[in-house]
Every structure is written in C-alpha cells, then in structure tokens.
CSV table of C-alpha atoms and ligand atoms in Angstrom, one decimal:
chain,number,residue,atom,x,y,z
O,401,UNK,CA,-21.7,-12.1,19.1
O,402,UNK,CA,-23.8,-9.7,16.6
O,403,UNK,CA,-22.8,-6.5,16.7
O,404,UNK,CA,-25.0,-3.5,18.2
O,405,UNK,CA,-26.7,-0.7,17.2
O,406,UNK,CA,-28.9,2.3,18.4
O,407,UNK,CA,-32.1,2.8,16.4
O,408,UNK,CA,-34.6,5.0,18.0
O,409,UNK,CA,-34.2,4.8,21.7
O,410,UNK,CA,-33.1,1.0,21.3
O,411,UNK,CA,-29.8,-1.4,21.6
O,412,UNK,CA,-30.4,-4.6,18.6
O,413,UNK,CA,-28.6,-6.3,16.9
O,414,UNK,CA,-27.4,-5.1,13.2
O,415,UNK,CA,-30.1,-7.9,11.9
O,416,UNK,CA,-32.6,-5.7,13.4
O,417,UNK,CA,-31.5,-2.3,12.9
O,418,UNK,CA,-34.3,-1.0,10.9
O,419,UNK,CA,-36.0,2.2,9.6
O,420,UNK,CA,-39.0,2.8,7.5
O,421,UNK,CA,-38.8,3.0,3.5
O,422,UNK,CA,-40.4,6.2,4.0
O,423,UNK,CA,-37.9,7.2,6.3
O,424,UNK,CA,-36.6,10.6,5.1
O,425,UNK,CA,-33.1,9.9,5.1
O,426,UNK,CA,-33.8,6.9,2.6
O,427,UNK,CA,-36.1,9.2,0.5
O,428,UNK,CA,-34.8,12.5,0.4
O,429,UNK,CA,-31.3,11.9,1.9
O,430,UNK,CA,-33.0,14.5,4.1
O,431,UNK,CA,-30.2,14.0,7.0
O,432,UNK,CA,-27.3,14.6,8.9
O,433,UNK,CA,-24.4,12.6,10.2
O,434,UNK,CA,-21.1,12.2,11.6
O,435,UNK,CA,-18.2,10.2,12.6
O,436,UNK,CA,-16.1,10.2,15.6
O,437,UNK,CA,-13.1,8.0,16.2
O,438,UNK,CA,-12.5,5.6,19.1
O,439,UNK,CA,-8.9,5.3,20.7
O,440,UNK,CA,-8.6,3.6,23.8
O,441,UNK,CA,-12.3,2.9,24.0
O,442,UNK,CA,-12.8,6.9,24.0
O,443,UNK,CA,-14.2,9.1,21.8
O,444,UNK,CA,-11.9,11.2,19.7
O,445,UNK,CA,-12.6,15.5,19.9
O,446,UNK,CA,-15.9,14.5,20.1
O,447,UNK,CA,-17.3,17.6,21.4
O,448,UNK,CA,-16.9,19.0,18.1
O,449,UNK,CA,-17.9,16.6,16.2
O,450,UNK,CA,-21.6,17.3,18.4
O,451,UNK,CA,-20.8,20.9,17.9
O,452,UNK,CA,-21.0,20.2,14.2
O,453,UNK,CA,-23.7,18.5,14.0
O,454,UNK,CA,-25.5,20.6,16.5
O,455,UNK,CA,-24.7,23.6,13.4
O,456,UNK,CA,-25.6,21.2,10.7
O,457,UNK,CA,-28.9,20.1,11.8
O,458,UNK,CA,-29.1,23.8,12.6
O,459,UNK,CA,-28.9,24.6,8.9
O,460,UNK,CA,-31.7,22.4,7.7
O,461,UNK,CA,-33.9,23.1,10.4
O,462,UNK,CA,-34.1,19.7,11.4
O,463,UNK,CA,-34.7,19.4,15.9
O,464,UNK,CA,-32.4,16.6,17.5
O,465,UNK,CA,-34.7,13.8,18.7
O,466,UNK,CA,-32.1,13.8,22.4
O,467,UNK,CA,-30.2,16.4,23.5
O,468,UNK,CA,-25.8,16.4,22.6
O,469,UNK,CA,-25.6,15.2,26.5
O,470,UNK,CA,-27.7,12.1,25.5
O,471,UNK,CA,-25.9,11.6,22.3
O,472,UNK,CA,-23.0,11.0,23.5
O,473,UNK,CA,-24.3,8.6,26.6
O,474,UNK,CA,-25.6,7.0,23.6
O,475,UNK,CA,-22.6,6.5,21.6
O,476,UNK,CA,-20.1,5.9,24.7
O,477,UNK,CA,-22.5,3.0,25.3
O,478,UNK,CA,-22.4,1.2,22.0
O,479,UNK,CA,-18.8,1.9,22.2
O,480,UNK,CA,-18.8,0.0,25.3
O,481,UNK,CA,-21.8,-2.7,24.2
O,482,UNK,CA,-19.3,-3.4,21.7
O,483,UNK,CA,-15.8,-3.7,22.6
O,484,UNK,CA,-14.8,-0.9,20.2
O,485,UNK,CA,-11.0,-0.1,21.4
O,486,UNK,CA,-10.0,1.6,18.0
O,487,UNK,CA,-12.5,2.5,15.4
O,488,UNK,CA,-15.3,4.5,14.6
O,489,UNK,CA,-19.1,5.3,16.0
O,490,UNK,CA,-21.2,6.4,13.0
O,491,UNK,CA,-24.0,8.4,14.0
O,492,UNK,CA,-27.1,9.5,11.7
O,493,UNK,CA,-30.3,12.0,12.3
O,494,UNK,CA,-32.7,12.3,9.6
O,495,UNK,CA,-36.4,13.9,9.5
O,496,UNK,CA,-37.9,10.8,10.4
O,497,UNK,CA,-40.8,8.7,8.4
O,498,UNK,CA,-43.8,10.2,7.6
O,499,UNK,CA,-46.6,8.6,5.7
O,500,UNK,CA,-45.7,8.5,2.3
O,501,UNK,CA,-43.8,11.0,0.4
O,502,UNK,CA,-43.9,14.7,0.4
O,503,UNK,CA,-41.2,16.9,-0.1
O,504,UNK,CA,-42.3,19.8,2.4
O,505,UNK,CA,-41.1,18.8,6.2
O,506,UNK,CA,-43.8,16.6,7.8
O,507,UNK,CA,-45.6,17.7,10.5
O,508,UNK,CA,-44.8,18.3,13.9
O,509,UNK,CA,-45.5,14.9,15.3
O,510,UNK,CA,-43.0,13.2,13.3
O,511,UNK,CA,-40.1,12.4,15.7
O,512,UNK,CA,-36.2,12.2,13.6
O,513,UNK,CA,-34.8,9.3,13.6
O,514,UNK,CA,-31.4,8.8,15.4
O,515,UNK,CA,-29.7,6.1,14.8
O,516,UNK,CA,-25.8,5.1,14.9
O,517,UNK,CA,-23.3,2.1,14.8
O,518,UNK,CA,-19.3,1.4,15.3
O,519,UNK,CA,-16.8,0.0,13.3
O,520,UNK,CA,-13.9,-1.6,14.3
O,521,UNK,CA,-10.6,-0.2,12.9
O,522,UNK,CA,-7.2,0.0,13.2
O,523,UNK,CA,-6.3,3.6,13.2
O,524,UNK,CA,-2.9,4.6,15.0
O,525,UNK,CA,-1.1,1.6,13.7
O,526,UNK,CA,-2.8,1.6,9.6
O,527,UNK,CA,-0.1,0.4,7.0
O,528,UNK,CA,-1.2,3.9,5.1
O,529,UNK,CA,-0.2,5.5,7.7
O,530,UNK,CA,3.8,4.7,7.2
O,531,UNK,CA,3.6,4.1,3.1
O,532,UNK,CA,1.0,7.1,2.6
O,533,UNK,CA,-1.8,6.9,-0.1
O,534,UNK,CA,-2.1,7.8,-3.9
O,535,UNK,CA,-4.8,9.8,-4.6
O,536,UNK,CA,-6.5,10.8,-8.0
O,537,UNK,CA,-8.5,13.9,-8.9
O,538,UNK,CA,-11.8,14.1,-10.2
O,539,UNK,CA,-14.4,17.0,-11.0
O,540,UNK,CA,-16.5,18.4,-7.7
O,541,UNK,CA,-20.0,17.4,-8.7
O,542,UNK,CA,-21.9,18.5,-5.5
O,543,UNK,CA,-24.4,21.1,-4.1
O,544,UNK,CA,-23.2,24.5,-2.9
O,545,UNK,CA,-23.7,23.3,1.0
O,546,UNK,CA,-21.0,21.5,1.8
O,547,UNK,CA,-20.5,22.9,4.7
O,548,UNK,CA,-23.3,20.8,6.2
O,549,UNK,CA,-22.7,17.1,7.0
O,550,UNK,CA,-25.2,16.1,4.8
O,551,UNK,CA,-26.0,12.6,3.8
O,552,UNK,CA,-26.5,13.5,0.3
O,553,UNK,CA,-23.0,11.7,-0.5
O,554,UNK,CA,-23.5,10.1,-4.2
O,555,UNK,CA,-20.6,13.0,-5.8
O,556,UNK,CA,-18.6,11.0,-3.0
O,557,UNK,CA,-19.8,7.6,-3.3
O,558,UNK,CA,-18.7,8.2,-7.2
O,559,UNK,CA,-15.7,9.8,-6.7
O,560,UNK,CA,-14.0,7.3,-4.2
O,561,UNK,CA,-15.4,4.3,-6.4
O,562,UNK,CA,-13.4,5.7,-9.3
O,563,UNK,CA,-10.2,6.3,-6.9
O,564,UNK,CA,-11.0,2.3,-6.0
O,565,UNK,CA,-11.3,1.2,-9.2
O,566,UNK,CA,-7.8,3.2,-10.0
O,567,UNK,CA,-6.4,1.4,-7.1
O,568,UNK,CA,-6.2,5.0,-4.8
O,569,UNK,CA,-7.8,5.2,-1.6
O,570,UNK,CA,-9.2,8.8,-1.8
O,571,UNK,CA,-10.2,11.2,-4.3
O,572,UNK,CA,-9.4,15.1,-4.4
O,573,UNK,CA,-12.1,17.2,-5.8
O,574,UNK,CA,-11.6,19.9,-8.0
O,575,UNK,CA,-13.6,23.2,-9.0
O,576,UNK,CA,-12.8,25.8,-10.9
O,577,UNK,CA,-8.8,24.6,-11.0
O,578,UNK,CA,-8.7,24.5,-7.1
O,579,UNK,CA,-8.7,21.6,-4.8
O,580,UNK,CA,-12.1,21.2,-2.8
O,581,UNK,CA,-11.3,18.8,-0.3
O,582,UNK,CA,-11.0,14.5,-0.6
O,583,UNK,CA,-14.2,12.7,-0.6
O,584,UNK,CA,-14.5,12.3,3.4
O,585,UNK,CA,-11.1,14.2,4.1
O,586,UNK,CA,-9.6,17.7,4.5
O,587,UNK,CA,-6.7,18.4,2.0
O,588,UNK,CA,-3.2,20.1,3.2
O,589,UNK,CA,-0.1,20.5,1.1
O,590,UNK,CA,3.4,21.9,2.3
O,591,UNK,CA,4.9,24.4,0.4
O,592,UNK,CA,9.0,24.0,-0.2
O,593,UNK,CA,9.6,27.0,2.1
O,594,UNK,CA,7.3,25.0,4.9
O,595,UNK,CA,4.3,26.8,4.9
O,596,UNK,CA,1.5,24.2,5.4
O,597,UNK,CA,-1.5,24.9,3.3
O,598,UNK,CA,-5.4,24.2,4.2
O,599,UNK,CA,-8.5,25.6,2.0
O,600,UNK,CA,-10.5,28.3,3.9
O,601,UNK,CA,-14.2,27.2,5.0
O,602,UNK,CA,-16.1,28.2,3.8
O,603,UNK,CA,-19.8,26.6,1.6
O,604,UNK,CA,-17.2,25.2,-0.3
O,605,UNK,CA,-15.9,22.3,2.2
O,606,UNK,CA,-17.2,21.0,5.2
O,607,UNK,CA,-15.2,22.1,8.3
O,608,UNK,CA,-13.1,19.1,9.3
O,609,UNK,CA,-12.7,18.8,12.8
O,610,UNK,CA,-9.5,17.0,12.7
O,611,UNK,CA,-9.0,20.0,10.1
O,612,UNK,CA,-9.6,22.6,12.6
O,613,UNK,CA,-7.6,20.9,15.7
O,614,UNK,CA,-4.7,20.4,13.2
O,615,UNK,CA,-4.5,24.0,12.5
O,616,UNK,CA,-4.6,24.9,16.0
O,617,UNK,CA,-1.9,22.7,16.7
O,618,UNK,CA,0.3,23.6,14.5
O,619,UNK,CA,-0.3,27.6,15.5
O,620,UNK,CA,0.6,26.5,18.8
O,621,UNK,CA,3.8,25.1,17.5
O,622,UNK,CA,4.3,28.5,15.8
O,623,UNK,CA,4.2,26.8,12.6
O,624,UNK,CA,2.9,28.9,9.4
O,625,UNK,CA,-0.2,28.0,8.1
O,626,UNK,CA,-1.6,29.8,5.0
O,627,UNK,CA,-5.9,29.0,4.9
O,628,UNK,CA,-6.4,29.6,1.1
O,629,UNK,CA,-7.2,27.2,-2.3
O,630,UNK,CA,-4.5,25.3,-3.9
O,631,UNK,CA,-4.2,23.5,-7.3
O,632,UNK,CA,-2.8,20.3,-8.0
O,633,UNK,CA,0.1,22.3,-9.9
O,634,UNK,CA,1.1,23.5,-6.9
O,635,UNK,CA,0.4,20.1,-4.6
O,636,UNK,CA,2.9,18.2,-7.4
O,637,UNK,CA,5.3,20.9,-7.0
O,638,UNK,CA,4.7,21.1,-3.3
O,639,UNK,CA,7.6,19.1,-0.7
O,640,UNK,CA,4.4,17.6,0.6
O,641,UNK,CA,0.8,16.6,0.4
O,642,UNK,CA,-1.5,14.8,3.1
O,643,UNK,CA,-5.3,14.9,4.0
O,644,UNK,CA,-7.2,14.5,7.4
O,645,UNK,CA,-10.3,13.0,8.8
O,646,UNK,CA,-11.7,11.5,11.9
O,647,UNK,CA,-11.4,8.0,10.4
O,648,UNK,CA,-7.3,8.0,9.3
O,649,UNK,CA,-6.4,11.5,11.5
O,650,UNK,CA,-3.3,12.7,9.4
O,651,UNK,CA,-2.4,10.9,6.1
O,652,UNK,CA,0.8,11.5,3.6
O,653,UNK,CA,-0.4,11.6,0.2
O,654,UNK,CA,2.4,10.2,-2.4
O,655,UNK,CA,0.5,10.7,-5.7
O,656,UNK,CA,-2.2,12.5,-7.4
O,657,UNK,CA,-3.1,10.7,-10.8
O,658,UNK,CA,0.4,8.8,-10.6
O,659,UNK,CA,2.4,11.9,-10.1
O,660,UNK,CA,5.0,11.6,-7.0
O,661,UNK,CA,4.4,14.5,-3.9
O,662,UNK,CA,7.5,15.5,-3.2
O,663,UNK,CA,10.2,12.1,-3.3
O,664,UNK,CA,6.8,10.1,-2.9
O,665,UNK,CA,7.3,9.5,0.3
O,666,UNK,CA,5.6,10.6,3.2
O,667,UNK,CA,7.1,13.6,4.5
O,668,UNK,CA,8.5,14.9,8.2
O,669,UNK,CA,6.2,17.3,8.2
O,670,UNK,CA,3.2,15.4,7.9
O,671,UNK,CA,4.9,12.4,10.2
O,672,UNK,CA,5.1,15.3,12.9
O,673,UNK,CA,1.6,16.2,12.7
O,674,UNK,CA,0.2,13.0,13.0
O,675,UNK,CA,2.6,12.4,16.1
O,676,UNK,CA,1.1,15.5,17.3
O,677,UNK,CA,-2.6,14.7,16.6
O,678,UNK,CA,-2.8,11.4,17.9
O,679,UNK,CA,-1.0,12.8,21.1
O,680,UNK,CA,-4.2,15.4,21.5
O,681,UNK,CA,-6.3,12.5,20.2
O,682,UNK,CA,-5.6,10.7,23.0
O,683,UNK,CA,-5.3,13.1,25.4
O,684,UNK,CA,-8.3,14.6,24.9
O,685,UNK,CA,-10.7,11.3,24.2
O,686,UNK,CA,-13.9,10.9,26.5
S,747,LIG,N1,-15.8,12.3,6.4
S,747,LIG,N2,-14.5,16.6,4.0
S,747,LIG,C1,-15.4,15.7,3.8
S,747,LIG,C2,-16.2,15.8,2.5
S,747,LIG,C3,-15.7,14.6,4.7
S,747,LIG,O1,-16.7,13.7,4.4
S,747,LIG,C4,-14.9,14.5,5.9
S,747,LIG,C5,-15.2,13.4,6.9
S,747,LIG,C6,-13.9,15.5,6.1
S,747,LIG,C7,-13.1,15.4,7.3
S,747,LIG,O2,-13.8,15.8,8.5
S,747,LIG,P1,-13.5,15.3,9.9
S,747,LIG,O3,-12.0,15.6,10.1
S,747,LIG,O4,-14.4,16.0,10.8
S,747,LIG,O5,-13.7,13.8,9.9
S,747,LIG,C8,-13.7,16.5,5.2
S,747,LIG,C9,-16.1,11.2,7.3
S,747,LIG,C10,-15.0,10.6,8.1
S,747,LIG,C11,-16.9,10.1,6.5
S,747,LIG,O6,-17.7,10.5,5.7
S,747,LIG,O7,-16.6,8.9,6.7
C-alpha cells in the first residue's frame, strides 16, 4: 500500500501529493514547518511543537489555513491512515500559490497551503543511540531568524551534506567561535564538574522543543544547567557532548572533526537523559 499524505484538505497517495510551481513555499521558501515524533502511534510533546509553529507563522505574518485543534486531528489521522508506530509526521504551511510570482504577500484570497506526511523510523531502539555520532563543524551561513522554523534550509541542506560526505551524521554550526546549534538539532555539552551546557535562545537558534523539555527535566532532577554559548575548545575538553531533536530525542556525540568527546564514548550523563526523555516522551504522547 502507497503511503498517505494531507495536501489541502485531502488524504492521497504520495503519487499525488501535489502543489503548484507557483506555490510560495517552492518560490520563496516562503513557509513554515515542523516535525513531531510518533511513539506508540502518539505524538511526541506535540503541543509544543503547535505552540511553535503557532509563534513562527506568527513572525512572518502568515494565517493557518485550520486551526492547531484541526492540525493535530489532521496529523493523528495520517498517523493512523498509515500505521506509523515509531517515526515522524512532517508537517508544512506556506503562503500558498498565487498567480505568478511577486514578492509582496498575495492577496487575501489566496488560502496557505497545508500539507504534511510521516515517516517511518526507528527511534527508541537507533544503533546511534548506543555507539553515539561523530559530528563535524562547519561555518553558520544562515539568516539572523533562526528562531523561526523556516523552510529556508539550504545553510542546512549544505552543511549535513558535507557531514555525509565526511561520513558524520550531523553538523555543528559555528559563528563568531561559538557553537550555533546542529543542522536540525539542539547542541548540549557537559562540563567535567557536571554542569550540562545548552546555548540561550535566542534569534540565534531555533528553540528546540526536545531542547526546552530536556532542560526542564533536568531542573526537576536538580541537575545544573548553565544556558550560555560554548566553543568546540570547550566541547573537546568537555566529559561529554550530545545534541537533541524531535527525530533522534537525546544523542551522545563522540567526535567533532575526528576529535574524541570525552573517552568517545557516550557518556552517563547523556544515557540518563535520554532514559529520562523517552520516559516523558511516552508519557506524555497524544
Ligand atoms: N529539526 N535546531 C535546528 C536548526 C533544527 O532544525 C531542529 C529540528 C532543532 C531541534 O528542534 P526540536 O527539538 O524541536 O526537533 C534544533 C527537525 C527535526 C528537522 O529539521 O528535521
């Protein structure tokens, strides 16, 4: 069976998921998205994930074509149309399709288009998850608004094809000496006297939310966490590294640019907070 996805108030096949070429997500990469994970066949802290994109959309002045409630009726269904037990609902809003193409917003009558698709993944049980990941670094190339979920992603695109090509599966950004963030994931080290450090939101980064329910968990632990910029100096010197995101949660990182983290392994603390997030993960799914 084809898979299924939701264009524009329908269910069709991937075949015949289609928008315009004058769509203004294809033109402009005028558009916001986002990405939940699926445990269980449930939707992963997914009211945030709508609570960012509620903001983001927000930023651009760009109006939801359905309300959040809708949304996620919409993406619990494809979930269920198709047989998603672990993996991922991609979801995408962009200005819609006018006539031809103008960079001003269109007129009023142009509705946004909304559309969105799973993926099936492995998540909880991930080989990376045990061995870790090597990551490289690479120069942050993007706008000033990352902050919004934008779907402006070519820095990214080039900056995980050049981790791919050097056999890593992520790549940490840099500006000005400090870390951004990975190219779709939040970046933590540990510091040798266990203080677990996160970059402050800020324009800079965009607000992870397995970032931000991370954090709280670890506050609630009454573990210290320091919100502030790090370089990779002080990653390769730190006891140990690891990034989040909606699609791998909480990830050791062994090496940046084919230096060892720590003994290059990944480390408790990073073993305890995934424990720890994919307990809330699936306690919390919807
Ligand atoms: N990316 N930073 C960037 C630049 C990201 O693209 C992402 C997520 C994150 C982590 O955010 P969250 O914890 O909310 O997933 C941080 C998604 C997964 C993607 O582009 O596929």
């Amino acid at each position: 069976m084809e898979p299924i996805a939701y264009v524009n108030g329908s269910f069709v096949p991937h075949s015949e998921a289609k928008v315009s070429v004058f769509d203004r997500g294809f033109l402009f990469a005028d558009g916001i998205y986002e990405v939940a994970a699926v445990l269980d066949g449930k939707l992963v802290d997914n009211a945030s994930h709508l609570a960012r994109l509620e903001r983001s959309v927000g930023e651009i002045q760009l109006k939801l074509p359905e309300t959040l409630a809708r949304i996620e009726e919409i993406q619990k269904e494809l979930v269920k149309r198709n047989n998603i037990e672990s993996g991922l609902v991609y979801l995408e809003v962009t200005r819609g399709a006018d006539t031809g193409r103008d960079f001003p917003f269109p007129k009023a009558d142009v509705k946004s288009t909304l559309v969105m698709f799973t993926s099936s993944k492995e998540i909880i049980d991930a080989p990376s998850a045990k061995a870790g990941v090597n990551v490289i670094t690479v120069p942050d190339l993007r706008w000033t608004r990352r902050d919004i979920k934008s779907v402006a992603l070519l820095a990214q695109v080039l900056a995980k094809q050049a981790a791919a090509a050097a056999g890593c599966s992520e790549a940490w950004m840099i500006e000005d000496g400090k870390v951004t963030e990975g190219g779709s994931s939040s970046c933590f080290i540990v510091t040798r006297d266990d203080v677990i450090v996160t970059r402050k939101n800020g324009n800079e980064i965009l607000p992870g939310c397995t970032r931000k329910a991370v954090v709280k968990l670890a506050e609630e632990r009454q573990l210290r966490i320091e919100e502030r910029a790090f370089t990779v100096e002080e990653a390769l010197s730190a006891k140990e590294a690891f990034i989040t995101s909606a699609s791998v949660f909480v990830q050791g990182v062994v090496a940046i640019d084919g230096k060892k983290v720590g003994d290059g392994k990944v480390g408790p603390m990073t073993a305890r907070l995934r424990e720890i997030y994919v307990e809330f993960a699936k306690a919390t799914a919807v």
